[in-house]
PDB file of C-alpha atoms in Angstrom:
ATOM      1  CA  MET A 288      14.821  -0.138 -61.302  1.00 42.00           C
ATOM      2  CA  ARG A 289      12.851   3.106 -61.206  1.00 44.00           C
ATOM      3  CA  LEU A 290      13.879   5.284 -64.135  1.00 51.00           C
ATOM      4  CA  GLY A 291      11.796   8.331 -63.279  1.00 50.00           C
ATOM      5  CA  PRO A 292       9.714  10.674 -65.456  1.00 49.00           C
ATOM      6  CA  VAL A 293       9.217   9.794 -69.106  1.00 46.00           C
ATOM      7  CA  THR A 294       8.588  11.693 -72.312  1.00 50.00           C
ATOM      8  CA  ALA A 295       6.428  10.532 -75.182  1.00 45.00           C
ATOM      9  CA  SER A 296       8.332   9.251 -78.210  1.00 45.00           C
ATOM     10  CA  ALA A 297       7.850  10.692 -81.673  1.00 45.00           C
ATOM     11  CA  ASP A 298       5.961   7.616 -82.895  1.00 46.00           C
ATOM     12  CA  ARG A 299       3.868   7.430 -79.678  1.00 42.00           C
ATOM     13  CA  ASP A 300       4.546   3.681 -79.489  1.00 50.00           C
ATOM     14  CA  ALA A 301       6.943   3.923 -76.553  1.00 59.00           C
ATOM     15  CA  GLU A 302       7.999   6.181 -73.721  1.00 83.00           C
ATOM     16  CA  TYR A 303      11.494   7.598 -73.428  1.00 87.00           C
ATOM     17  CA  PHE A 304      13.708   8.450 -70.456  1.00 95.00           C
ATOM     18  CA  PRO A 305      15.884  11.464 -71.411  1.00 97.00           C
ATOM     19  CA  GLY A 306      19.473  11.706 -70.258  1.00 98.00           C
ATOM     20  CA  VAL A 307      23.073  12.514 -71.170  1.00 97.00           C
ATOM     21  CA  VAL A 308      25.802  10.069 -72.224  1.00 97.00           C
ATOM     22  CA  LEU A 309      28.659   9.957 -69.717  1.00 97.00           C
ATOM     23  CA  GLU A 310      30.949   7.443 -71.421  1.00 94.00           C
ATOM     24  CA  THR A 311      31.000   4.768 -74.097  1.00 91.00           C
ATOM     25  CA  VAL A 312      32.994   1.566 -73.711  1.00 89.00           C
ATOM     26  CA  GLY A 313      32.756  -1.396 -76.041  1.00 85.00           C
ATOM     27  CA  GLY A 314      29.287  -0.600 -77.324  1.00 87.00           C
ATOM     28  CA  ILE A 315      27.886   0.011 -73.824  1.00 94.00           C
ATOM     29  CA  TYR A 316      26.729   3.535 -73.013  1.00 96.00           C
ATOM     30  CA  GLN A 317      26.667   4.917 -69.485  1.00 97.00           C
ATOM     31  CA  VAL A 318      23.806   7.422 -69.302  1.00 98.00           C
ATOM     32  CA  ALA A 319      22.846   9.838 -66.521  1.00 97.00           C
ATOM     33  CA  LEU A 320      19.073  10.125 -66.697  1.00 97.00           C
ATOM     34  CA  ASP A 321      17.438  13.463 -65.983  1.00 95.00           C
ATOM     35  CA  ALA A 322      15.515  11.705 -63.203  1.00 92.00           C
ATOM     36  CA  GLY A 323      18.754  11.246 -61.278  1.00 91.00           C
ATOM     37  CA  SER A 324      19.772   7.616 -61.817  1.00 94.00           C
ATOM     38  CA  THR A 325      22.703   6.370 -63.907  1.00 96.00           C
ATOM     39  CA  ILE A 326      22.158   3.363 -66.157  1.00 97.00           C
ATOM     40  CA  GLN A 327      23.896   1.348 -68.847  1.00 97.00           C
ATOM     41  CA  ALA A 328      22.269   0.993 -72.228  1.00 97.00           C
ATOM     42  CA  SER A 329      22.983  -0.368 -75.678  1.00 95.00           C
ATOM     43  CA  LEU A 330      22.278   1.306 -78.992  1.00 93.00           C
ATOM     44  CA  ARG A 331      19.139   0.284 -80.844  1.00 86.00           C
ATOM     45  CA  GLY A 332      19.885  -1.663 -84.016  1.00 79.00           C
ATOM     46  CA  ARG A 333      18.139   0.820 -86.276  1.00 75.00           C
ATOM     47  CA  LEU A 334      20.122   3.654 -84.735  1.00 78.00           C
ATOM     48  CA  LYS A 335      23.366   1.731 -85.261  1.00 74.00           C
ATOM     49  CA  GLN A 336      22.590   1.526 -88.964  1.00 69.00           C
ATOM     50  CA  GLU A 337      21.770   5.224 -89.158  1.00 66.00           C
ATOM     51  CA  LEU A 338      24.947   6.227 -87.317  1.00 66.00           C
ATOM     52  CA  ARG A 339      27.230   3.868 -89.220  1.00 61.00           C
ATOM     53  CA  LEU A 340      27.583   6.429 -92.007  1.00 52.00           C
ATOM     54  CA  GLY A 341      27.745   9.410 -89.666  1.00 60.00           C
ATOM     55  CA  ASP A 342      28.945  10.383 -86.196  1.00 71.00           C
ATOM     56  CA  ARG A 343      29.068   7.950 -83.316  1.00 85.00           C
ATOM     57  CA  VAL A 344      27.357   8.582 -79.981  1.00 92.00           C
ATOM     58  CA  VAL A 345      29.808  10.321 -77.642  1.00 92.00           C
ATOM     59  CA  ALA A 346      30.069  11.789 -74.164  1.00 94.00           C
ATOM     60  CA  GLY A 347      27.775  14.784 -73.816  1.00 96.00           C
ATOM     61  CA  ASP A 348      25.168  13.573 -76.282  1.00 96.00           C
ATOM     62  CA  ARG A 349      21.567  14.043 -75.168  1.00 97.00           C
ATOM     63  CA  VAL A 350      19.659  10.794 -75.733  1.00 97.00           C
ATOM     64  CA  ASP A 351      16.321   9.119 -75.125  1.00 97.00           C
ATOM     65  CA  VAL A 352      16.394   5.691 -73.462  1.00 97.00           C
ATOM     66  CA  ALA A 353      13.608   3.093 -73.612  1.00 96.00           C
ATOM     67  CA  ARG A 354      13.108  -0.098 -71.610  1.00 92.00           C
ATOM     68  CA  GLY A 355      12.116  -3.219 -73.510  1.00 89.00           C
ATOM     69  CA  ASP A 356       9.654  -5.868 -72.409  1.00 87.00           C
ATOM     70  CA  ASP A 357      12.577  -7.954 -71.176  1.00 88.00           C
ATOM     71  CA  GLY A 358      13.884  -5.055 -69.056  1.00 88.00           C
ATOM     72  CA  SER A 359      16.785  -4.219 -71.369  1.00 91.00           C
ATOM     73  CA  LEU A 360      17.628  -0.540 -71.853  1.00 96.00           C
ATOM     74  CA  THR A 361      18.353   0.865 -75.296  1.00 95.00           C
ATOM     75  CA  ILE A 362      19.127   4.294 -76.687  1.00 96.00           C
ATOM     76  CA  GLU A 363      16.332   5.042 -79.121  1.00 94.00           C
ATOM     77  CA  ALA A 364      17.191   8.578 -80.253  1.00 93.00           C
ATOM     78  CA  VAL A 365      20.028  11.117 -80.172  1.00 94.00           C
ATOM     79  CA  HIS A 366      19.104  14.794 -79.864  1.00 96.00           C
ATOM     80  CA  PRO A 367      20.580  17.461 -82.186  1.00 95.00           C
ATOM     81  CA  ARG A 368      23.897  18.766 -80.887  1.00 95.00           C
ATOM     82  CA  ARG A 369      24.536  22.378 -79.865  1.00 96.00           C
ATOM     83  CA  THR A 370      28.295  21.993 -80.371  1.00 96.00           C
ATOM     84  CA  ARG A 371      30.747  19.286 -81.376  1.00 92.00           C
ATOM     85  CA  LEU A 372      34.376  18.953 -80.368  1.00 90.00           C
ATOM     86  CA  VAL A 373      36.036  17.482 -83.444  1.00 86.00           C
ATOM     87  CA  ARG A 374      39.530  16.121 -84.062  1.00 81.00           C
ATOM     88  CA  ALA A 375      41.058  15.109 -87.360  1.00 75.00           C
ATOM     89  CA  GLY A 376      41.021  11.373 -87.968  1.00 64.00           C
ATOM     90  CA  PRO A 377      44.340   9.503 -88.186  1.00 61.00           C
ATOM     91  CA  GLY A 378      45.887   8.835 -91.560  1.00 61.00           C
ATOM     92  CA  GLY A 379      43.732  11.336 -93.400  1.00 60.00           C
ATOM     93  CA  ARG A 380      40.478   9.769 -92.240  1.00 65.00           C
ATOM     94  CA  LYS A 381      37.376  11.880 -91.738  1.00 75.00           C
ATOM     95  CA  PRO A 382      37.169  14.087 -88.621  1.00 79.00           C
ATOM     96  CA  LYS A 383      36.110  12.370 -85.409  1.00 82.00           C
ATOM     97  CA  VAL A 384      33.651  13.785 -82.872  1.00 87.00           C
ATOM     98  CA  VAL A 385      35.157  13.540 -79.371  1.00 87.00           C
ATOM     99  CA  ALA A 386      32.373  15.094 -77.286  1.00 92.00           C
ATOM    100  CA  ALA A 387      29.050  16.873 -77.799  1.00 95.00           C
ATOM    101  CA  ASN A 388      27.233  19.886 -76.334  1.00 97.00           C
ATOM    102  CA  VAL A 389      30.379  21.308 -74.746  1.00 97.00           C
ATOM    103  CA  ASP A 390      30.426  24.983 -73.701  1.00 98.00           C
ATOM    104  CA  ARG A 391      34.120  25.737 -73.287  1.00 97.00           C
ATOM    105  CA  LEU A 392      37.555  24.295 -73.926  1.00 96.00           C
ATOM    106  CA  ALA A 393      40.218  24.671 -71.251  1.00 96.00           C
ATOM    107  CA  ALA A 394      43.539  24.375 -73.045  1.00 95.00           C
ATOM    108  CA  VAL A 395      45.741  23.024 -70.255  1.00 95.00           C
ATOM    109  CA  MET A 396      49.488  23.489 -70.570  1.00 97.00           C
ATOM    110  CA  ALA A 397      52.352  23.193 -68.093  1.00 98.00           C
ATOM    111  CA  ALA A 398      54.800  25.950 -67.261  1.00 98.00           C
ATOM    112  CA  ASP A 399      57.451  23.254 -67.550  1.00 97.00           C
ATOM    113  CA  HIS A 400      57.902  19.485 -67.437  1.00 95.00           C
ATOM    114  CA  PRO A 401      56.726  19.131 -70.157  1.00 95.00           C
ATOM    115  CA  ALA A 402      58.042  22.404 -71.515  1.00 95.00           C
ATOM    116  CA  PHE A 403      55.528  25.117 -72.415  1.00 97.00           C
ATOM    117  CA  ARG A 404      55.193  25.342 -76.192  1.00 95.00           C
ATOM    118  CA  PRO A 405      53.239  28.399 -77.380  1.00 96.00           C
ATOM    119  CA  GLU A 406      52.534  26.862 -80.779  1.00 95.00           C
ATOM    120  CA  THR A 407      50.881  23.876 -79.110  1.00 94.00           C
ATOM    121  CA  ALA A 408      48.752  26.191 -76.979  1.00 96.00           C
ATOM    122  CA  ASP A 409      47.726  28.008 -80.161  1.00 96.00           C
ATOM    123  CA  ARG A 410      46.545  24.747 -81.695  1.00 93.00           C
ATOM    124  CA  PHE A 411      44.292  23.861 -78.765  1.00 94.00           C
ATOM    125  CA  LEU A 412      42.859  27.381 -78.597  1.00 97.00           C
ATOM    126  CA  VAL A 413      42.182  27.356 -82.334  1.00 95.00           C
ATOM    127  CA  LEU A 414      40.511  23.968 -81.962  1.00 93.00           C
ATOM    128  CA  GLY A 415      38.117  25.479 -79.439  1.00 95.00           C
ATOM    129  CA  GLU A 416      37.394  28.433 -81.713  1.00 96.00           C
ATOM    130  CA  VAL A 417      36.757  26.256 -84.765  1.00 93.00           C
ATOM    131  CA  CYS A 418      34.354  24.064 -82.792  1.00 93.00           C
ATOM    132  CA  GLY A 419      32.395  27.046 -81.489  1.00 95.00           C
ATOM    133  CA  LEU A 420      33.529  26.685 -77.865  1.00 97.00           C
ATOM    134  CA  GLU A 421      34.805  29.325 -75.449  1.00 98.00           C
ATOM    135  CA  PRO A 422      38.583  28.760 -75.231  1.00 98.00           C
ATOM    136  CA  VAL A 423      40.460  29.462 -71.999  1.00 98.00           C
ATOM    137  CA  LEU A 424      44.190  28.971 -71.443  1.00 99.00           C
ATOM    138  CA  VAL A 425      45.125  27.232 -68.174  1.00 98.00           C
ATOM    139  CA  VAL A 426      48.826  27.066 -67.287  1.00 99.00           C
ATOM    140  CA  ASN A 427      49.583  24.519 -64.580  1.00 98.00           C
ATOM    141  CA  LYS A 428      52.737  23.852 -62.518  1.00 98.00           C
ATOM    142  CA  MET A 429      53.311  27.532 -61.801  1.00 98.00           C
ATOM    143  CA  ASP A 430      55.199  26.490 -58.674  1.00 98.00           C
ATOM    144  CA  LEU A 431      58.161  25.247 -60.730  1.00 98.00           C
ATOM    145  CA  PRO A 432      61.368  27.315 -60.855  1.00 97.00           C
ATOM    146  CA  GLY A 433      61.300  29.878 -63.647  1.00 95.00           C
ATOM    147  CA  ALA A 434      57.547  29.632 -64.183  1.00 97.00           C
ATOM    148  CA  GLU A 435      56.953  33.299 -63.344  1.00 96.00           C
ATOM    149  CA  ALA A 436      59.139  34.295 -66.281  1.00 96.00           C
ATOM    150  CA  LEU A 437      56.376  33.110 -68.590  1.00 96.00           C
ATOM    151  CA  GLY A 438      54.084  35.929 -67.471  1.00 94.00           C
ATOM    152  CA  PRO A 439      55.082  38.682 -69.917  1.00 96.00           C
ATOM    153  CA  ALA A 440      55.093  36.311 -72.890  1.00 95.00           C
ATOM    154  CA  LEU A 441      51.660  34.942 -71.976  1.00 97.00           C
ATOM    155  CA  GLU A 442      50.303  38.466 -71.661  1.00 95.00           C
ATOM    156  CA  LYS A 443      51.749  39.573 -74.996  1.00 95.00           C
ATOM    157  CA  ARG A 444      50.781  36.517 -77.002  1.00 96.00           C
ATOM    158  CA  PHE A 445      47.514  35.268 -75.515  1.00 98.00           C
ATOM    159  CA  HIS A 446      45.868  37.864 -73.286  1.00 96.00           C
ATOM    160  CA  ALA A 447      46.373  40.560 -75.915  1.00 95.00           C
ATOM    161  CA  ALA A 448      44.572  38.277 -78.386  1.00 96.00           C
ATOM    162  CA  GLY A 449      41.543  38.225 -76.077  1.00 96.00           C
ATOM    163  CA  TYR A 450      42.010  34.952 -74.190  1.00 98.00           C
ATOM    164  CA  GLU A 451      41.363  34.458 -70.500  1.00 98.00           C
ATOM    165  CA  ILE A 452      44.429  32.989 -68.780  1.00 98.00           C
ATOM    166  CA  LEU A 453      44.447  31.085 -65.501  1.00 98.00           C
ATOM    167  CA  LEU A 454      47.787  30.486 -63.782  1.00 98.00           C
ATOM    168  CA  VAL A 455      47.451  27.510 -61.442  1.00 98.00           C
ATOM    169  CA  SER A 456      49.435  25.075 -59.337  1.00 98.00           C
ATOM    170  CA  VAL A 457      48.158  21.875 -57.824  1.00 96.00           C
ATOM    171  CA  GLU A 458      51.166  21.793 -55.506  1.00 96.00           C
ATOM    172  CA  SER A 459      50.748  25.285 -54.019  1.00 97.00           C
ATOM    173  CA  GLY A 460      47.012  25.702 -54.530  1.00 97.00           C
ATOM    174  CA  ARG A 461      47.472  28.837 -56.597  1.00 98.00           C
ATOM    175  CA  GLY A 462      44.530  29.572 -58.856  1.00 98.00           C
ATOM    176  CA  ILE A 463      42.596  26.446 -57.839  1.00 98.00           C
ATOM    177  CA  PRO A 464      39.542  28.409 -56.557  1.00 97.00           C
ATOM    178  CA  GLU A 465      39.405  30.300 -59.870  1.00 98.00           C
ATOM    179  CA  PHE A 466      39.740  27.046 -61.786  1.00 98.00           C
ATOM    180  CA  ARG A 467      36.862  25.579 -59.782  1.00 97.00           C
ATOM    181  CA  ASP A 468      34.727  28.626 -60.588  1.00 97.00           C
ATOM    182  CA  LEU A 469      35.530  28.286 -64.288  1.00 98.00           C
ATOM    183  CA  LEU A 470      34.182  24.740 -64.345  1.00 98.00           C
ATOM    184  CA  SER A 471      31.145  25.406 -62.135  1.00 97.00           C
ATOM    185  CA  THR A 472      28.746  26.074 -65.016  1.00 97.00           C
ATOM    186  CA  GLY A 473      28.032  24.235 -68.237  1.00 97.00           C
ATOM    187  CA  ILE A 474      30.261  21.562 -69.740  1.00 97.00           C
ATOM    188  CA  THR A 475      34.009  22.133 -70.004  1.00 97.00           C
ATOM    189  CA  ILE A 476      36.455  19.950 -71.868  1.00 92.00           C
ATOM    190  CA  LEU A 477      40.055  19.738 -70.672  1.00 90.00           C
ATOM    191  CA  ALA A 478      42.388  19.376 -73.626  1.00 88.00           C
ATOM    192  CA  GLY A 479      46.142  19.468 -73.698  1.00 89.00           C
ATOM    193  CA  PRO A 480      49.301  17.404 -74.005  1.00 88.00           C
ATOM    194  CA  SER A 481      49.774  14.391 -71.791  1.00 84.00           C
ATOM    195  CA  GLY A 482      51.607  15.085 -68.550  1.00 90.00           C
ATOM    196  CA  VAL A 483      50.466  18.692 -68.035  1.00 93.00           C
ATOM    197  CA  GLY A 484      48.325  17.694 -65.045  1.00 92.00           C
ATOM    198  CA  LYS A 485      44.734  17.647 -66.271  1.00 90.00           C
ATOM    199  CA  SER A 486      43.750  14.767 -63.985  1.00 86.00           C
ATOM    200  CA  SER A 487      45.629  16.315 -61.067  1.00 92.00           C
ATOM    201  CA  LEU A 488      43.719  19.568 -61.531  1.00 94.00           C
ATOM    202  CA  LEU A 489      40.409  17.726 -61.490  1.00 92.00           C
ATOM    203  CA  ASN A 490      41.432  15.817 -58.381  1.00 92.00           C
ATOM    204  CA  ALA A 491      42.311  19.135 -56.722  1.00 95.00           C
ATOM    205  CA  ILE A 492      38.784  20.523 -57.143  1.00 95.00           C
ATOM    206  CA  ALA A 493      36.953  17.205 -56.798  1.00 92.00           C
ATOM    207  CA  PRO A 494      39.001  14.695 -54.757  1.00 89.00           C
ATOM    208  CA  GLY A 495      36.125  12.228 -54.886  1.00 82.00           C
ATOM    209  CA  LEU A 496      36.813  11.596 -58.571  1.00 79.00           C
ATOM    210  CA  LYS A 497      40.117   9.896 -57.661  1.00 67.00           C
ATOM    211  CA  LEU A 498      41.413  10.123 -61.222  1.00 66.00           C
ATOM    212  CA  ARG A 499      44.668   8.403 -62.033  1.00 61.00           C
ATOM    213  CA  THR A 500      47.563  10.741 -62.710  1.00 58.00           C
ATOM    214  CA  GLY A 501      50.425   9.999 -65.067  1.00 52.00           C
ATOM    215  CA  GLU A 502      54.127  10.292 -64.523  1.00 43.00           C
ATOM    216  CA  VAL A 503      56.208  12.371 -66.901  1.00 41.00           C
ATOM    217  CA  SER A 504      59.166  10.778 -68.608  1.00 39.00           C
ATOM    218  CA  ARG A 505      62.257  12.743 -67.623  1.00 37.00           C
ATOM    219  CA  ARG A 506      64.009  11.871 -70.847  1.00 40.00           C
ATOM    220  CA  GLU A 507      61.252  13.013 -73.221  1.00 41.00           C
ATOM    221  CA  GLY A 508      59.127  15.249 -70.991  1.00 45.00           C
ATOM    222  CA  ARG A 509      55.980  13.411 -72.018  1.00 46.00           C
ATOM    223  CA  GLY A 510      53.315  12.051 -69.764  1.00 46.00           C
ATOM    224  CA  LYS A 511      51.737   8.633 -69.818  1.00 47.00           C
ATOM    225  CA  HIS A 512      48.086   8.587 -70.876  1.00 43.00           C
ATOM    226  CA  THR A 513      45.805   7.925 -67.900  1.00 44.00           C
ATOM    227  CA  THR A 514      42.437   8.442 -69.619  1.00 45.00           C
ATOM    228  CA  VAL A 515      41.403   5.871 -72.227  1.00 52.00           C
ATOM    229  CA  SER A 516      38.258   7.462 -73.698  1.00 68.00           C
ATOM    230  CA  ALA A 517      36.372  10.734 -73.332  1.00 83.00           C
ATOM    231  CA  ARG A 518      34.023  10.691 -70.363  1.00 88.00           C
ATOM    232  CA  LEU A 519      31.668  13.224 -68.816  1.00 93.00           C
ATOM    233  CA  LEU A 520      32.142  13.826 -65.092  1.00 91.00           C
ATOM    234  CA  GLU A 521      29.785  15.741 -62.811  1.00 92.00           C
ATOM    235  CA  LEU A 522      31.542  18.089 -60.413  1.00 95.00           C
ATOM    236  CA  PRO A 523      30.456  18.833 -56.848  1.00 92.00           C
ATOM    237  CA  GLY A 524      29.112  22.340 -56.634  1.00 87.00           C
ATOM    238  CA  GLY A 525      27.960  22.403 -60.242  1.00 95.00           C
ATOM    239  CA  GLY A 526      29.264  21.926 -63.731  1.00 96.00           C
ATOM    240  CA  TRP A 527      30.449  19.018 -65.825  1.00 96.00           C
ATOM    241  CA  VAL A 528      33.832  18.251 -67.309  1.00 94.00           C
ATOM    242  CA  VAL A 529      34.877  16.034 -70.204  1.00 89.00           C
ATOM    243  CA  ASP A 530      38.078  14.194 -69.376  1.00 79.00           C
ATOM    244  CA  THR A 531      39.923  13.238 -72.561  1.00 73.00           C
ATOM    245  CA  PRO A 532      43.040  11.208 -73.395  1.00 65.00           C
ATOM    246  CA  GLY A 533      46.224  13.282 -73.423  1.00 53.00           C
ATOM    247  CA  PHE A 534      47.679  14.006 -76.827  1.00 51.00           C
ATOM    248  CA  SER A 535      50.761  15.950 -77.808  1.00 51.00           C
ATOM    249  CA  GLU A 536      49.452  17.744 -80.875  1.00 62.00           C
ATOM    250  CA  VAL A 537      46.306  18.712 -82.720  1.00 78.00           C
ATOM    251  CA  GLU A 538      45.853  18.021 -86.413  1.00 76.00           C
ATOM    252  CA  PHE A 539      43.111  19.821 -88.286  1.00 79.00           C
ATOM    253  CA  TRP A 540      40.829  18.530 -90.982  1.00 71.00           C
ATOM    254  CA  SER A 541      40.267  20.404 -94.265  1.00 72.00           C
ATOM    255  CA  LEU A 542      39.218  23.926 -93.346  1.00 80.00           C
ATOM    256  CA  GLU A 543      38.430  26.838 -95.611  1.00 81.00           C
ATOM    257  CA  PRO A 544      41.010  29.657 -95.268  1.00 80.00           C
ATOM    258  CA  MET A 545      38.424  32.015 -93.812  1.00 85.00           C
ATOM    259  CA  ASP A 546      37.435  29.441 -91.191  1.00 89.00           C
ATOM    260  CA  MET A 547      41.029  29.352 -89.934  1.00 92.00           C
ATOM    261  CA  ALA A 548      41.187  33.157 -89.940  1.00 94.00           C
ATOM    262  CA  ARG A 549      37.999  33.389 -87.871  1.00 93.00           C
ATOM    263  CA  ALA A 550      39.650  31.153 -85.264  1.00 96.00           C
ATOM    264  CA  PHE A 551      42.078  33.982 -84.426  1.00 97.00           C
ATOM    265  CA  PRO A 552      40.062  36.504 -82.359  1.00 97.00           C
ATOM    266  CA  GLU A 553      42.579  39.304 -82.888  1.00 97.00           C
ATOM    267  CA  PHE A 554      41.727  39.250 -86.610  1.00 97.00           C
ATOM    268  CA  ARG A 555      38.039  39.886 -86.032  1.00 93.00           C
ATOM    269  CA  GLY A 556      36.788  43.272 -87.120  1.00 92.00           C
ATOM    270  CA  LEU A 557      39.746  43.705 -89.463  1.00 96.00           C
ATOM    271  CA  GLU A 558      38.503  41.519 -92.323  1.00 92.00           C
ATOM    272  CA  ASP A 559      35.970  44.165 -93.346  1.00 93.00           C
ATOM    273  CA  GLU A 560      38.837  46.602 -93.910  1.00 97.00           C
ATOM    274  CA  CYS A 561      40.724  44.297 -96.284  1.00 97.00           C
ATOM    275  CA  ARG A 562      40.673  45.157 -99.978  1.00 96.00           C
ATOM    276  CA  PHE A 563      39.343  41.723-100.926  1.00 95.00           C
ATOM    277  CA  ARG A 564      36.340  40.161 -99.206  1.00 92.00           C
ATOM    278  CA  SER A 565      37.916  36.700 -99.551  1.00 91.00           C
ATOM    279  CA  CYS A 566      41.269  37.859 -98.174  1.00 95.00           C
ATOM    280  CA  THR A 567      43.222  35.037 -96.528  1.00 94.00           C
ATOM    281  CA  HIS A 568      45.601  37.527 -94.821  1.00 96.00           C
ATOM    282  CA  LEU A 569      48.562  35.680 -96.324  1.00 95.00           C
ATOM    283  CA  HIS A 570      49.597  37.190 -99.657  1.00 93.00           C
ATOM    284  CA  GLU A 571      46.910  39.663-100.729  1.00 96.00           C
ATOM    285  CA  PRO A 572      47.693  43.408-101.034  1.00 97.00           C
ATOM    286  CA  ASP A 573      45.957  45.987 -98.856  1.00 98.00           C
ATOM    287  CA  CYS A 574      45.301  43.456 -96.083  1.00 98.00           C
ATOM    288  CA  ALA A 575      44.186  45.040 -92.807  1.00 98.00           C
ATOM    289  CA  VAL A 576      45.481  42.092 -90.780  1.00 98.00           C
ATOM    290  CA  LYS A 577      48.983  42.414 -92.223  1.00 97.00           C
ATOM    291  CA  GLU A 578      48.876  46.164 -91.657  1.00 98.00           C
ATOM    292  CA  ALA A 579      47.960  45.524 -88.006  1.00 98.00           C
ATOM    293  CA  LEU A 580      50.863  43.095 -87.826  1.00 98.00           C
ATOM    294  CA  GLU A 581      53.282  45.701 -89.163  1.00 98.00           C
ATOM    295  CA  SER A 582      52.035  48.285 -86.675  1.00 97.00           C
ATOM    296  CA  GLY A 583      52.453  45.871 -83.765  1.00 96.00           C
ATOM    297  CA  ALA A 584      48.727  45.606 -83.019  1.00 96.00           C
ATOM    298  CA  ILE A 585      48.888  41.854 -83.745  1.00 97.00           C
ATOM    299  CA  ASP A 586      51.576  39.724 -82.114  1.00 97.00           C
ATOM    300  CA  ALA A 587      54.086  38.458 -84.677  1.00 97.00           C
ATOM    301  CA  SER A 588      54.346  35.008 -83.124  1.00 97.00           C
ATOM    302  CA  ARG A 589      50.569  34.544 -83.258  1.00 97.00           C
ATOM    303  CA  TYR A 590      50.526  35.570 -86.917  1.00 97.00           C
ATOM    304  CA  ALA A 591      53.369  33.123 -87.612  1.00 97.00           C
ATOM    305  CA  SER A 592      51.262  30.422 -85.979  1.00 95.00           C
ATOM    306  CA  TYR A 593      48.334  31.391 -88.234  1.00 96.00           C
ATOM    307  CA  ARG A 594      50.545  31.124 -91.322  1.00 94.00           C
ATOM    308  CA  GLN A 595      51.828  27.726 -90.226  1.00 92.00           C
ATOM    309  CA  LEU A 596      48.351  26.375 -89.531  1.00 91.00           C
ATOM    310  CA  SER A 597      47.013  27.768 -92.806  1.00 89.00           C
ATOM    311  CA  SER A 598      49.838  26.269 -94.845  1.00 81.00           C
ATOM    312  CA  SER A 599      49.326  22.853 -93.237  1.00 70.00           C
ATOM    313  CA  GLU A 600      45.722  22.688 -94.450  1.00 57.00           C
TER     314      GLU A 600
END
């Protein structure tokens, strides 16, 4: 197998083939090498020991691969990450890195079936903000009856806060060209509850992916998970997307109050006007955020979401 151009390793004892991790399954890492080929590699023993106490290697990680004398391919080094998409671990465990070096988070919701829940959308958008990604709200299934009635509420709650909103429908084709343009540069992660149509949206812009789509339970309005682990997919025409398992809610790890406040873009620029530099915008007097709330400059439902998220930390 020809692996292509190499780079010298730090210890000059070997040569590395740089690439990006596409997916990890059972200790085997699928890597797209910069030279153009896709290979499978294992993790070097020393690196396993180093990572045991830290983050695991995930989709989006930049790595260096070496070939042993026996022809085996191993990941020898993991590059520093630009960004990390992190989710809280189950049962109070430490936060878990889902994907690395992601540029934006597309929070995908459905207009209905499952029902649109603004508080859930807030959680995904806040997750993107906290992780340093560009959050965008994508509302799918706009062809369903009553979907257009969401428009004013979306404008008031999300667009006014500074978020880009894409209204799309796989069935009618509405907004699909704009969705394709959104994903045409950098790495985008699709996050959102199961059943909202993330895989269907990807199939609409890249039919060659042939991703499985899940049915939605009529009784509970929840979709069946069709993606087992995060994986990085290259899109025709440019761009990469991280396909993740569907999940119905986002739980946050321990965040400082100011970190949560910074995740609400409509608060930015107001904190300098608060009486206290460490103002949490919850109970302090002379708070510029609460004054903006009272004047109607900040949407009351968004502020309620901020209070709920802050109190859950």
